[in-house]
Amino acid sequence: CRSAFKLLELDQKYGLIKPGYTVIDCGAAPGSWTQIAVKHSNADGSMPSKPKGTVVGVDLLQIYPVEHAILFGNSDFLRKETQDKIRSSLGDRRVDCVLSDMAPNATGVRSLDQENITTLCYSVLRFAILMSTPNASLLMKVWDNGDVPKLEKSILEYYQTVKRVKPRASRDDSAENFILARGFVGIER
């Protein structure tokens, strides 16, 4: 699907997922980003000489099985219980890359839709802050709106670099962008 090409392009350009990485895929259904993460993190063991990664996918919708991934379908990422399940599945592992292609169901009311996606982004950011390993990356979908600069400023408190990126696979007329944050520095500088 089109979203797979977005992640492939961004991963090729920025090297987000490497063998041995622990990756969280928020908004994972139907599973194309999870499949890419499994391959690139070597969670499938297809590169015997490289470390094996771990991939966890979560979505409000049902997710079809993806071999070598831990999946939480029919699970609301905004709920504490869901995030607790993800943490539990990781054991003592920290996260190297948090991906979010989540978007709320569109209501048609632009301001409400923008508020809803911003809420999702802050939830992903909070999870990433609590679970990331030093130097981790964060990639999340946003829709252009007046709240994005404030969100970017919030992210920059925890990451060395933050930038808005638009993959070629995104439609030109789409308000969709991705925020890419690199170099997680933690809660204290």
mmCIF file with all atom_site columns, C-alpha atoms in Angstrom:
data_model
loop_
_atom_site.group_PDB
_atom_site.id
_atom_site.type_symbol
_atom_site.label_atom_id
_atom_site.label_alt_id
_atom_site.label_comp_id
_atom_site.label_asym_id
_atom_site.label_entity_id
_atom_site.label_seq_id
_atom_site.pdbx_PDB_ins_code
_atom_site.Cartn_x
_atom_site.Cartn_y
_atom_site.Cartn_z
_atom_site.occupancy
_atom_site.B_iso_or_equiv
_atom_site.pdbx_formal_charge
_atom_site.auth_seq_id
_atom_site.auth_comp_id
_atom_site.auth_asym_id
_atom_site.auth_atom_id
_atom_site.pdbx_PDB_model_num
ATOM 1   C CA . CYS A 1 1   ? 0.000   0.000   0.000  1.00 0.00 ? 1   CYS A CA 1
ATOM 2   C CA . ARG A 1 2   ? 0.994   3.631   -0.418 1.00 0.00 ? 2   ARG A CA 1
ATOM 3   C CA . SER A 1 3   ? 1.976   4.024   3.240  1.00 0.00 ? 3   SER A CA 1
ATOM 4   C CA . ALA A 1 4   ? 4.629   1.310   2.865  1.00 0.00 ? 4   ALA A CA 1
ATOM 5   C CA . PHE A 1 5   ? 6.408   3.401   0.236  1.00 0.00 ? 5   PHE A CA 1
ATOM 6   C CA . LYS A 1 6   ? 6.390   6.384   2.604  1.00 0.00 ? 6   LYS A CA 1
ATOM 7   C CA . LEU A 1 7   ? 8.200   4.434   5.304  1.00 0.00 ? 7   LEU A CA 1
ATOM 8   C CA . LEU A 1 8   ? 10.580  2.774   2.838  1.00 0.00 ? 8   LEU A CA 1
ATOM 9   C CA . GLU A 1 9   ? 11.571  6.179   1.456  1.00 0.00 ? 9   GLU A CA 1
ATOM 10  C CA . LEU A 1 10  ? 12.042  7.774   4.876  1.00 0.00 ? 10  LEU A CA 1
ATOM 11  C CA . ASP A 1 11  ? 13.951  4.780   6.253  1.00 0.00 ? 11  ASP A CA 1
ATOM 12  C CA . GLN A 1 12  ? 16.240  4.709   3.231  1.00 0.00 ? 12  GLN A CA 1
ATOM 13  C CA . LYS A 1 13  ? 16.928  8.431   3.538  1.00 0.00 ? 13  LYS A CA 1
ATOM 14  C CA . TYR A 1 14  ? 17.309  8.640   7.338  1.00 0.00 ? 14  TYR A CA 1
ATOM 15  C CA . GLY A 1 15  ? 18.250  5.101   8.451  1.00 0.00 ? 15  GLY A CA 1
ATOM 16  C CA . LEU A 1 16  ? 15.531  4.855   11.076 1.00 0.00 ? 16  LEU A CA 1
ATOM 17  C CA . ILE A 1 17  ? 15.450  1.067   11.504 1.00 0.00 ? 17  ILE A CA 1
ATOM 18  C CA . LYS A 1 18  ? 18.601  -1.033  11.825 1.00 0.00 ? 18  LYS A CA 1
ATOM 19  C CA . PRO A 1 19  ? 19.177  -4.716  12.651 1.00 0.00 ? 19  PRO A CA 1
ATOM 20  C CA . GLY A 1 20  ? 18.707  -5.337  16.362 1.00 0.00 ? 20  GLY A CA 1
ATOM 21  C CA . TYR A 1 21  ? 16.414  -2.348  16.878 1.00 0.00 ? 21  TYR A CA 1
ATOM 22  C CA . THR A 1 22  ? 13.295  -2.447  18.993 1.00 0.00 ? 22  THR A CA 1
ATOM 23  C CA . VAL A 1 23  ? 10.530  -0.727  17.029 1.00 0.00 ? 23  VAL A CA 1
ATOM 24  C CA . ILE A 1 24  ? 7.013   0.289   18.036 1.00 0.00 ? 24  ILE A CA 1
ATOM 25  C CA . ASP A 1 25  ? 4.508   0.789   15.201 1.00 0.00 ? 25  ASP A CA 1
ATOM 26  C CA . CYS A 1 26  ? 1.485   2.819   16.357 1.00 0.00 ? 26  CYS A CA 1
ATOM 27  C CA . GLY A 1 27  ? -1.465  2.681   13.978 1.00 0.00 ? 27  GLY A CA 1
ATOM 28  C CA . ALA A 1 28  ? -0.092  -0.542  12.526 1.00 0.00 ? 28  ALA A CA 1
ATOM 29  C CA . ALA A 1 29  ? -3.123  -1.837  10.594 1.00 0.00 ? 29  ALA A CA 1
ATOM 30  C CA . PRO A 1 30  ? -3.118  -3.215  7.987  1.00 0.00 ? 30  PRO A CA 1
ATOM 31  C CA . GLY A 1 31  ? 0.504   -4.078  8.770  1.00 0.00 ? 31  GLY A CA 1
ATOM 32  C CA . SER A 1 32  ? 2.742   -2.809  5.967  1.00 0.00 ? 32  SER A CA 1
ATOM 33  C CA . TRP A 1 33  ? 4.900   -0.634  8.258  1.00 0.00 ? 33  TRP A CA 1
ATOM 34  C CA . THR A 1 34  ? 5.182   -3.553  10.681 1.00 0.00 ? 34  THR A CA 1
ATOM 35  C CA . GLN A 1 35  ? 6.338   -5.851  7.868  1.00 0.00 ? 35  GLN A CA 1
ATOM 36  C CA . ILE A 1 36  ? 9.022   -3.335  6.861  1.00 0.00 ? 36  ILE A CA 1
ATOM 37  C CA . ALA A 1 37  ? 10.108  -2.916  10.491 1.00 0.00 ? 37  ALA A CA 1
ATOM 38  C CA . VAL A 1 38  ? 10.374  -6.710  10.916 1.00 0.00 ? 38  VAL A CA 1
ATOM 39  C CA . LYS A 1 39  ? 12.587  -6.969  7.822  1.00 0.00 ? 39  LYS A CA 1
ATOM 40  C CA . HIS A 1 40  ? 14.803  -3.936  8.538  1.00 0.00 ? 40  HIS A CA 1
ATOM 41  C CA . SER A 1 41  ? 15.241  -4.694  12.267 1.00 0.00 ? 41  SER A CA 1
ATOM 42  C CA . ASN A 1 42  ? 16.004  -8.347  11.454 1.00 0.00 ? 42  ASN A CA 1
ATOM 43  C CA . ALA A 1 43  ? 13.218  -9.478  13.804 1.00 0.00 ? 43  ALA A CA 1
ATOM 44  C CA . ASP A 1 44  ? 12.714  -12.313 11.313 1.00 0.00 ? 44  ASP A CA 1
ATOM 45  C CA . GLY A 1 45  ? 16.346  -13.427 11.627 1.00 0.00 ? 45  GLY A CA 1
ATOM 46  C CA . SER A 1 46  ? 16.846  -13.275 7.854  1.00 0.00 ? 46  SER A CA 1
ATOM 47  C CA . MET A 1 47  ? 20.315  -11.757 8.374  1.00 0.00 ? 47  MET A CA 1
ATOM 48  C CA . PRO A 1 48  ? 21.988  -14.430 10.533 1.00 0.00 ? 48  PRO A CA 1
ATOM 49  C CA . SER A 1 49  ? 25.147  -12.381 11.111 1.00 0.00 ? 49  SER A CA 1
ATOM 50  C CA . LYS A 1 50  ? 23.184  -9.355  12.396 1.00 0.00 ? 50  LYS A CA 1
ATOM 51  C CA . PRO A 1 51  ? 21.412  -8.834  15.742 1.00 0.00 ? 51  PRO A CA 1
ATOM 52  C CA . LYS A 1 52  ? 17.696  -9.675  15.872 1.00 0.00 ? 52  LYS A CA 1
ATOM 53  C CA . GLY A 1 53  ? 15.282  -6.863  16.566 1.00 0.00 ? 53  GLY A CA 1
ATOM 54  C CA . THR A 1 54  ? 11.833  -6.728  18.114 1.00 0.00 ? 54  THR A CA 1
ATOM 55  C CA . VAL A 1 55  ? 8.756   -5.169  16.548 1.00 0.00 ? 55  VAL A CA 1
ATOM 56  C CA . VAL A 1 56  ? 5.507   -4.365  18.331 1.00 0.00 ? 56  VAL A CA 1
ATOM 57  C CA . GLY A 1 57  ? 2.481   -3.142  16.381 1.00 0.00 ? 57  GLY A CA 1
ATOM 58  C CA . VAL A 1 58  ? -0.672  -1.654  17.877 1.00 0.00 ? 58  VAL A CA 1
ATOM 59  C CA . ASP A 1 59  ? -3.900  -0.420  16.322 1.00 0.00 ? 59  ASP A CA 1
ATOM 60  C CA . LEU A 1 60  ? -7.488  0.333   17.194 1.00 0.00 ? 60  LEU A CA 1
ATOM 61  C CA . LEU A 1 61  ? -8.389  -1.913  14.246 1.00 0.00 ? 61  LEU A CA 1
ATOM 62  C CA . GLN A 1 62  ? -7.746  -5.622  13.918 1.00 0.00 ? 62  GLN A CA 1
ATOM 63  C CA . ILE A 1 63  ? -4.253  -6.297  12.521 1.00 0.00 ? 63  ILE A CA 1
ATOM 64  C CA . TYR A 1 64  ? -3.683  -9.320  10.314 1.00 0.00 ? 64  TYR A CA 1
ATOM 65  C CA . PRO A 1 65  ? -0.879  -11.520 11.658 1.00 0.00 ? 65  PRO A CA 1
ATOM 66  C CA . VAL A 1 66  ? 2.636   -10.415 10.728 1.00 0.00 ? 66  VAL A CA 1
ATOM 67  C CA . GLU A 1 67  ? 5.241   -13.091 11.297 1.00 0.00 ? 67  GLU A CA 1
ATOM 68  C CA . HIS A 1 68  ? 7.917   -12.228 13.878 1.00 0.00 ? 68  HIS A CA 1
ATOM 69  C CA . ALA A 1 69  ? 5.981   -9.225  15.225 1.00 0.00 ? 69  ALA A CA 1
ATOM 70  C CA . ILE A 1 70  ? 4.080   -8.803  18.489 1.00 0.00 ? 70  ILE A CA 1
ATOM 71  C CA . LEU A 1 71  ? 0.682   -7.338  17.634 1.00 0.00 ? 71  LEU A CA 1
ATOM 72  C CA . PHE A 1 72  ? -2.036  -5.685  19.688 1.00 0.00 ? 72  PHE A CA 1
ATOM 73  C CA . GLY A 1 73  ? -5.047  -5.288  17.431 1.00 0.00 ? 73  GLY A CA 1
ATOM 74  C CA . ASN A 1 74  ? -8.366  -3.861  18.638 1.00 0.00 ? 74  ASN A CA 1
ATOM 75  C CA . SER A 1 75  ? -6.317  -1.867  21.148 1.00 0.00 ? 75  SER A CA 1
ATOM 76  C CA . ASP A 1 76  ? -6.571  1.878   21.740 1.00 0.00 ? 76  ASP A CA 1
ATOM 77  C CA . PHE A 1 77  ? -3.064  3.329   22.046 1.00 0.00 ? 77  PHE A CA 1
ATOM 78  C CA . LEU A 1 78  ? -4.466  6.237   24.077 1.00 0.00 ? 78  LEU A CA 1
ATOM 79  C CA . ARG A 1 79  ? -5.485  3.861   26.871 1.00 0.00 ? 79  ARG A CA 1
ATOM 80  C CA . LYS A 1 80  ? -3.047  3.188   29.706 1.00 0.00 ? 80  LYS A CA 1
ATOM 81  C CA . GLU A 1 81  ? -3.866  -0.553  29.618 1.00 0.00 ? 81  GLU A CA 1
ATOM 82  C CA . THR A 1 82  ? -2.722  -0.767  26.000 1.00 0.00 ? 82  THR A CA 1
ATOM 83  C CA . GLN A 1 83  ? 0.546   1.033   26.681 1.00 0.00 ? 83  GLN A CA 1
ATOM 84  C CA . ASP A 1 84  ? 1.072   -1.217  29.721 1.00 0.00 ? 84  ASP A CA 1
ATOM 85  C CA . LYS A 1 85  ? 0.633   -4.291  27.466 1.00 0.00 ? 85  LYS A CA 1
ATOM 86  C CA . ILE A 1 86  ? 3.247   -2.918  25.083 1.00 0.00 ? 86  ILE A CA 1
ATOM 87  C CA . ARG A 1 87  ? 5.675   -2.229  27.940 1.00 0.00 ? 87  ARG A CA 1
ATOM 88  C CA . SER A 1 88  ? 5.096   -5.710  29.333 1.00 0.00 ? 88  SER A CA 1
ATOM 89  C CA . SER A 1 89  ? 5.767   -7.320  25.941 1.00 0.00 ? 89  SER A CA 1
ATOM 90  C CA . LEU A 1 90  ? 9.127   -5.527  25.784 1.00 0.00 ? 90  LEU A CA 1
ATOM 91  C CA . GLY A 1 91  ? 10.362  -6.784  29.136 1.00 0.00 ? 91  GLY A CA 1
ATOM 92  C CA . ASP A 1 92  ? 13.453  -4.725  29.978 1.00 0.00 ? 92  ASP A CA 1
ATOM 93  C CA . ARG A 1 93  ? 14.114  -3.638  26.373 1.00 0.00 ? 93  ARG A CA 1
ATOM 94  C CA . ARG A 1 94  ? 14.028  0.058   25.512 1.00 0.00 ? 94  ARG A CA 1
ATOM 95  C CA . VAL A 1 95  ? 12.767  1.374   22.177 1.00 0.00 ? 95  VAL A CA 1
ATOM 96  C CA . ASP A 1 96  ? 15.090  2.497   19.369 1.00 0.00 ? 96  ASP A CA 1
ATOM 97  C CA . CYS A 1 97  ? 12.405  3.782   17.020 1.00 0.00 ? 97  CYS A CA 1
ATOM 98  C CA . VAL A 1 98  ? 8.774   4.787   17.519 1.00 0.00 ? 98  VAL A CA 1
ATOM 99  C CA . LEU A 1 99  ? 6.696   5.001   14.350 1.00 0.00 ? 99  LEU A CA 1
ATOM 100 C CA . SER A 1 100 ? 3.200   6.437   14.194 1.00 0.00 ? 100 SER A CA 1
ATOM 101 C CA . ASP A 1 101 ? 1.045   6.463   11.104 1.00 0.00 ? 101 ASP A CA 1
ATOM 102 C CA . MET A 1 102 ? -2.005  6.951   13.345 1.00 0.00 ? 102 MET A CA 1
ATOM 103 C CA . ALA A 1 103 ? -4.753  9.294   12.302 1.00 0.00 ? 103 ALA A CA 1
ATOM 104 C CA . PRO A 1 104 ? -8.165  9.813   13.871 1.00 0.00 ? 104 PRO A CA 1
ATOM 105 C CA . ASN A 1 105 ? -11.322 8.992   11.995 1.00 0.00 ? 105 ASN A CA 1
ATOM 106 C CA . ALA A 1 106 ? -12.111 12.186  10.118 1.00 0.00 ? 106 ALA A CA 1
ATOM 107 C CA . THR A 1 107 ? -15.192 14.014  11.362 1.00 0.00 ? 107 THR A CA 1
ATOM 108 C CA . GLY A 1 108 ? -15.153 16.528  8.521  1.00 0.00 ? 108 GLY A CA 1
ATOM 109 C CA . VAL A 1 109 ? -14.752 19.349  11.037 1.00 0.00 ? 109 VAL A CA 1
ATOM 110 C CA . ARG A 1 110 ? -11.229 20.506  10.251 1.00 0.00 ? 110 ARG A CA 1
ATOM 111 C CA . SER A 1 111 ? -10.430 22.049  13.631 1.00 0.00 ? 111 SER A CA 1
ATOM 112 C CA . LEU A 1 112 ? -11.662 18.961  15.512 1.00 0.00 ? 112 LEU A CA 1
ATOM 113 C CA . ASP A 1 113 ? -9.754  16.592  13.217 1.00 0.00 ? 113 ASP A CA 1
ATOM 114 C CA . GLN A 1 114 ? -6.572  18.620  13.721 1.00 0.00 ? 114 GLN A CA 1
ATOM 115 C CA . GLU A 1 115 ? -7.053  18.644  17.473 1.00 0.00 ? 115 GLU A CA 1
ATOM 116 C CA . ASN A 1 116 ? -7.581  14.870  17.451 1.00 0.00 ? 116 ASN A CA 1
ATOM 117 C CA . ILE A 1 117 ? -4.402  14.090  15.488 1.00 0.00 ? 117 ILE A CA 1
ATOM 118 C CA . THR A 1 118 ? -2.424  16.452  17.721 1.00 0.00 ? 118 THR A CA 1
ATOM 119 C CA . THR A 1 119 ? -3.735  14.552  20.768 1.00 0.00 ? 119 THR A CA 1
ATOM 120 C CA . LEU A 1 120 ? -2.538  11.294  19.193 1.00 0.00 ? 120 LEU A CA 1
ATOM 121 C CA . CYS A 1 121 ? 0.883   12.835  18.545 1.00 0.00 ? 121 CYS A CA 1
ATOM 122 C CA . TYR A 1 122 ? 1.309   13.985  22.140 1.00 0.00 ? 122 TYR A CA 1
ATOM 123 C CA . SER A 1 123 ? 0.352   10.509  23.365 1.00 0.00 ? 123 SER A CA 1
ATOM 124 C CA . VAL A 1 124 ? 2.979   8.937   21.086 1.00 0.00 ? 124 VAL A CA 1
ATOM 125 C CA . LEU A 1 125 ? 5.559   11.513  22.214 1.00 0.00 ? 125 LEU A CA 1
ATOM 126 C CA . ARG A 1 126 ? 4.871   10.796  25.877 1.00 0.00 ? 126 ARG A CA 1
ATOM 127 C CA . PHE A 1 127 ? 5.250   7.043   25.294 1.00 0.00 ? 127 PHE A CA 1
ATOM 128 C CA . ALA A 1 128 ? 8.479   7.592   23.322 1.00 0.00 ? 128 ALA A CA 1
ATOM 129 C CA . ILE A 1 129 ? 9.931   9.780   26.080 1.00 0.00 ? 129 ILE A CA 1
ATOM 130 C CA . LEU A 1 130 ? 9.235   7.111   28.700 1.00 0.00 ? 130 LEU A CA 1
ATOM 131 C CA . MET A 1 131 ? 10.407  4.116   26.630 1.00 0.00 ? 131 MET A CA 1
ATOM 132 C CA . SER A 1 132 ? 13.201  5.248   24.309 1.00 0.00 ? 132 SER A CA 1
ATOM 133 C CA . THR A 1 133 ? 16.860  4.386   24.477 1.00 0.00 ? 133 THR A CA 1
ATOM 134 C CA . PRO A 1 134 ? 19.399  7.211   24.095 1.00 0.00 ? 134 PRO A CA 1
ATOM 135 C CA . ASN A 1 135 ? 19.688  8.405   20.480 1.00 0.00 ? 135 ASN A CA 1
ATOM 136 C CA . ALA A 1 136 ? 16.334  6.833   19.485 1.00 0.00 ? 136 ALA A CA 1
ATOM 137 C CA . SER A 1 137 ? 14.180  8.184   16.651 1.00 0.00 ? 137 SER A CA 1
ATOM 138 C CA . LEU A 1 138 ? 10.525  9.158   16.433 1.00 0.00 ? 138 LEU A CA 1
ATOM 139 C CA . LEU A 1 139 ? 8.490   9.423   13.234 1.00 0.00 ? 139 LEU A CA 1
ATOM 140 C CA . MET A 1 140 ? 4.834   10.436  13.399 1.00 0.00 ? 140 MET A CA 1
ATOM 141 C CA . LYS A 1 141 ? 2.154   11.587  11.015 1.00 0.00 ? 141 LYS A CA 1
ATOM 142 C CA . VAL A 1 142 ? 0.657   15.057  11.414 1.00 0.00 ? 142 VAL A CA 1
ATOM 143 C CA . TRP A 1 143 ? -1.771  17.153  9.427  1.00 0.00 ? 143 TRP A CA 1
ATOM 144 C CA . ASP A 1 144 ? -0.605  20.681  8.801  1.00 0.00 ? 144 ASP A CA 1
ATOM 145 C CA . ASN A 1 145 ? -2.246  23.006  11.288 1.00 0.00 ? 145 ASN A CA 1
ATOM 146 C CA . GLY A 1 146 ? -1.399  25.802  13.692 1.00 0.00 ? 146 GLY A CA 1
ATOM 147 C CA . ASP A 1 147 ? -0.563  23.360  16.505 1.00 0.00 ? 147 ASP A CA 1
ATOM 148 C CA . VAL A 1 148 ? 2.311   21.670  14.649 1.00 0.00 ? 148 VAL A CA 1
ATOM 149 C CA . PRO A 1 149 ? 5.003   24.291  15.469 1.00 0.00 ? 149 PRO A CA 1
ATOM 150 C CA . LYS A 1 150 ? 4.115   24.027  19.173 1.00 0.00 ? 150 LYS A CA 1
ATOM 151 C CA . LEU A 1 151 ? 4.301   20.222  18.935 1.00 0.00 ? 151 LEU A CA 1
ATOM 152 C CA . GLU A 1 152 ? 7.689   20.441  17.206 1.00 0.00 ? 152 GLU A CA 1
ATOM 153 C CA . LYS A 1 153 ? 8.945   22.734  19.961 1.00 0.00 ? 153 LYS A CA 1
ATOM 154 C CA . SER A 1 154 ? 7.778   20.242  22.598 1.00 0.00 ? 154 SER A CA 1
ATOM 155 C CA . ILE A 1 155 ? 9.549   17.397  20.790 1.00 0.00 ? 155 ILE A CA 1
ATOM 156 C CA . LEU A 1 156 ? 12.769  19.408  20.523 1.00 0.00 ? 156 LEU A CA 1
ATOM 157 C CA . GLU A 1 157 ? 12.998  19.406  24.324 1.00 0.00 ? 157 GLU A CA 1
ATOM 158 C CA . TYR A 1 158 ? 13.765  15.668  24.133 1.00 0.00 ? 158 TYR A CA 1
ATOM 159 C CA . TYR A 1 159 ? 15.462  15.143  20.752 1.00 0.00 ? 159 TYR A CA 1
ATOM 160 C CA . GLN A 1 160 ? 18.544  16.676  19.133 1.00 0.00 ? 160 GLN A CA 1
ATOM 161 C CA . THR A 1 161 ? 16.779  17.401  15.833 1.00 0.00 ? 161 THR A CA 1
ATOM 162 C CA . VAL A 1 162 ? 13.177  17.769  14.721 1.00 0.00 ? 162 VAL A CA 1
ATOM 163 C CA . LYS A 1 163 ? 12.000  18.362  11.173 1.00 0.00 ? 163 LYS A CA 1
ATOM 164 C CA . ARG A 1 164 ? 8.889   18.030  9.065  1.00 0.00 ? 164 ARG A CA 1
ATOM 165 C CA . VAL A 1 165 ? 9.241   15.654  6.132  1.00 0.00 ? 165 VAL A CA 1
ATOM 166 C CA . LYS A 1 166 ? 6.862   14.830  3.284  1.00 0.00 ? 166 LYS A CA 1
ATOM 167 C CA . PRO A 1 167 ? 7.608   11.596  1.443  1.00 0.00 ? 167 PRO A CA 1
ATOM 168 C CA . ARG A 1 168 ? 7.194   11.563  -2.336 1.00 0.00 ? 168 ARG A CA 1
ATOM 169 C CA . ALA A 1 169 ? 4.568   8.822   -1.870 1.00 0.00 ? 169 ALA A CA 1
ATOM 170 C CA . SER A 1 170 ? 2.290   11.334  -0.084 1.00 0.00 ? 170 SER A CA 1
ATOM 171 C CA . ARG A 1 171 ? -0.248  12.959  -2.345 1.00 0.00 ? 171 ARG A CA 1
ATOM 172 C CA . ASP A 1 172 ? 0.727   16.514  -3.315 1.00 0.00 ? 172 ASP A CA 1
ATOM 173 C CA . ASP A 1 173 ? -2.660  17.882  -2.271 1.00 0.00 ? 173 ASP A CA 1
ATOM 174 C CA . SER A 1 174 ? -2.568  16.133  1.114  1.00 0.00 ? 174 SER A CA 1
ATOM 175 C CA . ALA A 1 175 ? -2.089  18.091  4.367  1.00 0.00 ? 175 ALA A CA 1
ATOM 176 C CA . GLU A 1 176 ? -0.219  15.026  5.640  1.00 0.00 ? 176 GLU A CA 1
ATOM 177 C CA . ASN A 1 177 ? 3.364   15.444  6.793  1.00 0.00 ? 177 ASN A CA 1
ATOM 178 C CA . PHE A 1 178 ? 5.570   13.518  9.158  1.00 0.00 ? 178 PHE A CA 1
ATOM 179 C CA . ILE A 1 179 ? 7.557   14.855  12.073 1.00 0.00 ? 179 ILE A CA 1
ATOM 180 C CA . LEU A 1 180 ? 10.950  13.196  12.268 1.00 0.00 ? 180 LEU A CA 1
ATOM 181 C CA . ALA A 1 181 ? 12.805  13.514  15.557 1.00 0.00 ? 181 ALA A CA 1
ATOM 182 C CA . ARG A 1 182 ? 16.302  12.079  15.874 1.00 0.00 ? 182 ARG A CA 1
ATOM 183 C CA . GLY A 1 183 ? 18.789  11.718  18.707 1.00 0.00 ? 183 GLY A CA 1
ATOM 184 C CA . PHE A 1 184 ? 16.642  11.165  21.809 1.00 0.00 ? 184 PHE A CA 1
ATOM 185 C CA . VAL A 1 185 ? 18.455  12.877  24.689 1.00 0.00 ? 185 VAL A CA 1
ATOM 186 C CA . GLY A 1 186 ? 16.123  11.891  27.496 1.00 0.00 ? 186 GLY A CA 1
ATOM 187 C CA . ILE A 1 187 ? 14.153  13.868  29.997 1.00 0.00 ? 187 ILE A CA 1
ATOM 188 C CA . GLU A 1 188 ? 17.096  15.725  31.528 1.00 0.00 ? 188 GLU A CA 1
ATOM 189 C CA . ARG A 1 189 ? 19.699  17.545  29.449 1.00 0.00 ? 189 ARG A CA 1
#
